[in-house]
Short mmCIF file of N, CA, C and O in Angstrom, two decimals:
data_model
loop_
_atom_site.label_atom_id
_atom_site.label_comp_id
_atom_site.label_asym_id
_atom_site.label_seq_id
_atom_site.Cartn_x
_atom_site.Cartn_y
_atom_site.Cartn_z
N VAL A 1 -26.26 72.29 55.66
CA VAL A 1 -25.53 71.16 55.13
C VAL A 1 -24.14 71.70 54.71
O VAL A 1 -24.18 72.46 53.87
N ASP A 2 -23.23 71.10 55.38
CA ASP A 2 -21.99 71.38 54.95
C ASP A 2 -21.39 70.57 54.13
O ASP A 2 -20.94 71.01 52.83
N THR A 3 -21.19 69.27 54.32
CA THR A 3 -20.75 68.15 53.43
C THR A 3 -21.80 67.09 53.15
O THR A 3 -22.41 66.76 54.09
N ILE A 4 -21.61 66.34 52.12
CA ILE A 4 -22.41 65.16 51.80
C ILE A 4 -21.51 63.90 52.14
O ILE A 4 -20.37 63.91 51.91
N THR A 5 -22.06 62.96 52.93
CA THR A 5 -21.36 61.76 53.54
C THR A 5 -22.10 60.41 52.94
O THR A 5 -23.22 60.48 52.62
N ASP A 6 -21.65 59.37 53.33
CA ASP A 6 -22.09 58.11 53.10
C ASP A 6 -22.82 57.97 51.63
O ASP A 6 -23.98 57.59 51.76
N ASN A 7 -22.11 58.11 50.99
CA ASN A 7 -22.82 58.05 49.42
C ASN A 7 -23.93 58.69 49.14
O ASN A 7 -24.97 58.06 48.46
N GLY A 8 -24.23 59.78 49.59
CA GLY A 8 -25.46 60.52 49.64
C GLY A 8 -26.44 60.45 50.62
O GLY A 8 -27.51 60.93 50.67
N TYR A 9 -26.31 59.42 51.27
CA TYR A 9 -27.37 59.16 52.45
C TYR A 9 -27.08 59.94 53.76
O TYR A 9 -27.89 60.09 54.44
N GLY A 10 -25.95 60.51 53.77
CA GLY A 10 -25.78 61.26 55.04
C GLY A 10 -25.13 62.90 54.70
O GLY A 10 -24.75 63.09 53.60
N PHE A 11 -25.15 63.65 55.81
CA PHE A 11 -24.34 64.89 55.66
C PHE A 11 -24.02 65.44 56.99
O PHE A 11 -24.24 64.79 58.10
N THR A 12 -23.13 66.37 57.04
CA THR A 12 -22.59 67.09 58.11
C THR A 12 -23.40 68.52 58.31
O THR A 12 -23.42 69.09 57.18
N ALA A 13 -23.49 68.91 59.40
CA ALA A 13 -24.13 70.53 59.62
C ALA A 13 -23.80 70.74 60.93
O ALA A 13 -23.62 70.19 61.91
N PRO A 14 -22.99 72.10 60.97
CA PRO A 14 -22.37 72.47 62.19
C PRO A 14 -23.39 72.54 63.33
O PRO A 14 -23.10 72.59 64.44
N GLU A 15 -24.75 72.92 63.10
CA GLU A 15 -25.66 72.93 63.86
C GLU A 15 -26.01 71.81 64.85
O GLU A 15 -26.38 71.70 66.02
N LEU A 16 -25.46 70.53 64.32
CA LEU A 16 -25.66 69.37 65.05
C LEU A 16 -24.44 68.93 65.57
O LEU A 16 -24.61 68.12 66.58
N VAL A 17 -23.38 69.53 65.67
CA VAL A 17 -22.01 69.47 66.48
C VAL A 17 -22.40 69.44 67.96
O VAL A 17 -22.93 70.51 68.45
N GLY A 18 -22.05 68.43 68.78
CA GLY A 18 -22.17 68.59 70.10
C GLY A 18 -23.44 68.12 70.67
O GLY A 18 -23.87 67.89 71.96
N VAL A 19 -24.40 67.69 69.94
CA VAL A 19 -25.78 67.25 70.21
C VAL A 19 -25.47 65.86 70.42
O VAL A 19 -24.90 65.21 69.86
N THR A 20 -26.31 65.28 71.48
CA THR A 20 -26.01 63.96 71.95
C THR A 20 -26.23 62.97 70.85
O THR A 20 -27.08 63.13 69.93
N ASP A 21 -25.27 61.89 70.78
CA ASP A 21 -25.45 60.86 69.80
C ASP A 21 -26.86 60.20 69.76
O ASP A 21 -27.47 60.10 70.87
N ALA A 22 -27.34 59.80 68.61
CA ALA A 22 -28.91 59.25 68.59
C ALA A 22 -29.97 60.22 68.83
O ALA A 22 -31.00 59.80 68.86
N ARG A 23 -29.55 61.47 69.11
CA ARG A 23 -30.72 62.45 69.50
C ARG A 23 -31.79 62.43 68.34
O ARG A 23 -32.93 62.46 68.74
N PHE A 24 -31.45 62.55 67.18
CA PHE A 24 -32.39 62.55 66.19
C PHE A 24 -32.74 61.35 65.37
O PHE A 24 -33.20 61.01 64.32
N LYS A 25 -32.18 59.96 66.13
CA LYS A 25 -32.35 58.72 65.45
C LYS A 25 -33.93 58.50 65.35
O LYS A 25 -34.70 58.84 66.35
N PHE A 26 -34.39 57.78 64.26
CA PHE A 26 -35.87 57.78 63.99
C PHE A 26 -36.77 59.16 63.68
O PHE A 26 -37.92 58.97 63.61
N GLY A 27 -35.83 60.20 63.68
CA GLY A 27 -36.60 61.37 63.64
C GLY A 27 -36.82 61.71 61.92
O GLY A 27 -36.81 60.80 61.27
N ARG A 28 -37.13 63.08 61.70
CA ARG A 28 -37.47 63.70 60.50
C ARG A 28 -36.47 64.79 60.11
O ARG A 28 -36.41 65.44 61.01
N ILE A 29 -36.35 64.80 58.92
CA ILE A 29 -35.64 66.05 58.40
C ILE A 29 -36.68 66.71 57.32
O ILE A 29 -37.25 66.21 56.19
N LEU A 30 -37.17 67.99 57.76
CA LEU A 30 -38.09 68.73 56.68
C LEU A 30 -37.16 69.76 56.07
O LEU A 30 -36.64 70.63 56.49
N TRP A 31 -36.86 69.40 54.78
CA TRP A 31 -36.06 70.37 53.95
C TRP A 31 -36.61 71.67 53.71
O TRP A 31 -37.91 71.67 53.28
N THR A 32 -36.08 72.80 53.70
CA THR A 32 -36.59 73.90 53.40
C THR A 32 -35.90 74.86 52.38
O THR A 32 -36.38 76.19 52.18
N SER A 33 -35.04 74.00 51.77
CA SER A 33 -34.42 74.70 50.51
C SER A 33 -34.03 73.48 49.59
O SER A 33 -33.94 72.34 49.95
N GLY A 34 -33.40 73.89 48.39
CA GLY A 34 -32.92 73.01 47.47
C GLY A 34 -34.02 72.12 46.90
O GLY A 34 -35.00 72.44 46.79
N PHE A 35 -33.35 71.20 46.19
CA PHE A 35 -34.11 70.31 45.44
C PHE A 35 -35.35 69.45 46.19
O PHE A 35 -36.05 69.00 45.71
N ASN A 36 -35.02 69.56 47.47
CA ASN A 36 -36.09 68.71 48.23
C ASN A 36 -36.88 69.49 49.17
O ASN A 36 -37.51 69.13 49.97
N ASP A 37 -36.89 70.85 48.85
CA ASP A 37 -37.72 71.74 49.61
C ASP A 37 -39.11 71.26 49.69
O ASP A 37 -39.71 70.82 48.74
N THR A 38 -39.73 71.38 50.87
CA THR A 38 -40.97 70.92 51.47
C THR A 38 -41.08 69.35 51.50
O THR A 38 -42.05 69.08 52.04
N LEU A 39 -40.03 68.67 51.03
CA LEU A 39 -40.01 66.95 51.40
C LEU A 39 -39.55 66.89 52.83
O LEU A 39 -38.84 67.58 53.27
N GLN A 40 -39.58 65.42 53.27
CA GLN A 40 -39.24 65.06 54.59
C GLN A 40 -38.58 63.72 54.19
O GLN A 40 -38.82 62.94 53.34
N ASP A 41 -37.35 63.58 55.02
CA ASP A 41 -36.61 62.32 54.95
C ASP A 41 -36.74 61.70 56.31
O ASP A 41 -36.59 62.47 57.44
N GLU A 42 -36.53 60.40 56.70
CA GLU A 42 -36.20 59.76 57.86
C GLU A 42 -34.91 59.81 58.37
O GLU A 42 -33.99 59.39 57.54
N VAL A 43 -34.59 60.04 59.54
CA VAL A 43 -33.22 59.87 60.07
C VAL A 43 -32.72 58.51 60.60
O VAL A 43 -33.62 58.10 61.51
N LYS A 44 -31.93 58.04 60.21
CA LYS A 44 -31.37 56.67 60.54
C LYS A 44 -30.53 56.55 61.65
O LYS A 44 -30.70 55.91 62.82
N GLU A 45 -29.74 57.55 61.86
CA GLU A 45 -28.60 57.82 62.86
C GLU A 45 -28.17 59.19 62.77
O GLU A 45 -28.20 59.80 62.01
N SER A 46 -27.70 59.78 64.04
CA SER A 46 -27.03 61.04 64.14
C SER A 46 -26.24 60.97 65.24
O SER A 46 -26.06 60.10 66.04
N PHE A 47 -25.01 61.80 64.98
CA PHE A 47 -23.71 61.68 65.90
C PHE A 47 -23.33 63.11 66.27
O PHE A 47 -23.92 64.10 65.69
N ALA A 48 -22.63 63.13 67.53
CA ALA A 48 -22.37 64.38 68.10
C ALA A 48 -21.25 65.02 67.22
O ALA A 48 -21.02 66.19 67.66
N THR A 49 -20.78 64.32 66.35
CA THR A 49 -19.65 64.98 65.54
C THR A 49 -20.39 65.93 64.46
O THR A 49 -19.80 66.77 63.77
N GLY A 50 -21.55 65.94 64.29
CA GLY A 50 -22.29 66.85 63.44
C GLY A 50 -22.97 66.02 62.32
O GLY A 50 -23.46 66.67 61.33
N ARG A 51 -22.83 64.73 62.27
CA ARG A 51 -23.22 63.97 61.12
C ARG A 51 -24.55 63.26 61.24
O ARG A 51 -24.84 62.89 62.39
N ALA A 52 -25.31 63.27 60.15
CA ALA A 52 -26.62 62.59 60.38
C ALA A 52 -26.70 61.64 58.93
O ALA A 52 -26.27 62.00 57.97
N VAL A 53 -27.50 60.53 59.25
CA VAL A 53 -27.50 59.57 58.06
C VAL A 53 -29.06 59.21 57.89
O VAL A 53 -29.71 58.90 58.92
N MET A 54 -29.54 59.33 56.68
CA MET A 54 -30.70 59.23 56.43
C MET A 54 -31.15 57.71 56.16
O MET A 54 -30.36 56.93 55.86
N SER A 55 -32.40 57.29 56.36
CA SER A 55 -32.74 55.82 56.16
C SER A 55 -32.68 55.50 54.68
O SER A 55 -32.36 54.24 54.36
N LEU A 56 -33.27 56.31 53.94
CA LEU A 56 -33.28 55.82 52.50
C LEU A 56 -32.74 57.07 51.70
O LEU A 56 -32.53 58.21 52.31
N TYR A 57 -32.17 56.75 50.63
CA TYR A 57 -31.51 57.87 49.62
C TYR A 57 -32.74 58.82 49.53
O TYR A 57 -33.84 58.61 49.12
N PRO A 58 -32.47 60.16 49.55
CA PRO A 58 -33.39 61.22 49.46
C PRO A 58 -33.83 61.05 47.90
O PRO A 58 -33.20 60.77 46.99
N ARG A 59 -35.10 61.80 47.69
CA ARG A 59 -35.75 61.73 46.46
C ARG A 59 -34.87 62.69 45.27
O ARG A 59 -34.98 62.21 44.13
N ASN A 60 -34.23 63.53 45.86
CA ASN A 60 -33.49 64.48 44.96
C ASN A 60 -31.97 64.70 45.76
O ASN A 60 -31.97 64.55 46.95
N PRO A 61 -31.04 64.77 45.12
CA PRO A 61 -29.66 64.99 45.77
C PRO A 61 -29.66 66.16 46.83
O PRO A 61 -30.23 67.19 46.53
N VAL A 62 -29.11 65.94 48.01
CA VAL A 62 -28.66 66.94 48.97
C VAL A 62 -27.47 67.60 48.67
O VAL A 62 -26.41 66.66 48.49
N VAL A 63 -27.31 68.74 48.67
CA VAL A 63 -26.08 69.33 48.43
C VAL A 63 -25.66 70.49 49.32
O VAL A 63 -26.75 70.88 50.26
N PRO A 64 -24.49 70.71 49.62
CA PRO A 64 -24.15 71.85 50.48
C PRO A 64 -24.91 72.91 50.48
O PRO A 64 -25.16 73.67 49.06
N GLY A 65 -25.24 73.64 51.64
CA GLY A 65 -26.00 74.98 51.58
C GLY A 65 -27.29 74.61 51.62
O GLY A 65 -28.39 75.31 51.87
N ASP A 66 -27.89 73.34 51.45
CA ASP A 66 -29.43 72.96 51.74
C ASP A 66 -29.66 73.25 53.23
O ASP A 66 -28.95 73.04 54.04
N THR A 67 -30.94 73.59 53.61
CA THR A 67 -31.23 73.70 54.67
C THR A 67 -32.66 73.03 55.08
O THR A 67 -33.41 72.69 54.30
N GLY A 68 -32.89 72.96 56.62
CA GLY A 68 -34.00 72.24 56.77
C GLY A 68 -34.28 72.06 58.54
O GLY A 68 -33.24 72.57 59.12
N PHE A 69 -35.18 71.84 58.74
CA PHE A 69 -35.43 71.34 60.36
C PHE A 69 -35.10 69.92 60.58
O PHE A 69 -35.77 69.03 59.76
N ILE A 70 -34.63 69.65 61.64
CA ILE A 70 -34.45 68.22 61.91
C ILE A 70 -35.01 67.84 63.42
O ILE A 70 -34.91 68.59 64.38
N TYR A 71 -35.97 66.93 63.31
CA TYR A 71 -36.78 66.79 64.42
C TYR A 71 -36.38 65.39 65.13
O TYR A 71 -36.17 64.35 64.52
N PRO A 72 -36.12 65.28 66.75
CA PRO A 72 -35.79 64.05 67.28
C PRO A 72 -37.14 63.05 66.92
O PRO A 72 -38.28 63.36 66.81
N GLY A 73 -36.72 61.78 66.95
CA GLY A 73 -37.45 60.52 66.87
C GLY A 73 -37.83 59.95 68.02
O GLY A 73 -37.38 60.34 69.22
N CYS A 74 -38.54 58.98 67.91
CA CYS A 74 -38.84 58.17 69.11
C CYS A 74 -38.55 56.44 68.93
O CYS A 74 -38.73 55.98 67.88
N ASP A 75 -37.76 56.29 69.78
CA ASP A 75 -37.38 54.70 69.83
C ASP A 75 -38.26 53.73 70.64
O ASP A 75 -37.92 52.56 70.67
N PHE A 76 -39.50 54.34 71.35
CA PHE A 76 -40.44 53.41 71.86
C PHE A 76 -39.89 52.66 73.05
O PHE A 76 -40.38 51.93 73.63
N GLN A 77 -39.13 53.29 73.65
CA GLN A 77 -38.40 52.96 74.93
C GLN A 77 -38.87 53.94 75.94
O GLN A 77 -38.72 55.12 75.91
N VAL A 78 -39.43 53.50 77.06
CA VAL A 78 -39.88 54.37 78.18
C VAL A 78 -38.62 55.15 78.84
O VAL A 78 -38.83 56.15 79.21
N SER A 79 -37.35 54.45 78.91
CA SER A 79 -36.29 55.11 79.55
C SER A 79 -35.86 56.26 78.72
O SER A 79 -35.26 57.16 79.32
N THR A 80 -36.27 56.59 77.37
CA THR A 80 -35.73 57.54 76.79
C THR A 80 -36.88 58.66 76.62
O THR A 80 -36.87 59.57 75.82
#
């Protein structure tokens, strides 16, 4: 995590830059460090600019330097 956006609901990460818009929509983030270590959050939206927005406010604040794995979601459309 580089910066916190969307009043704490979102963040930017350089690893997400260039990834197709909405690639992680409805996906999950498994936090591997910080106050949310071992917790998961749902991704509401993701953008090729490197920004991701969570569906709900995380249980604990996300801060720059936090790490995690982000997994693509499913929109239940056959075409995707």
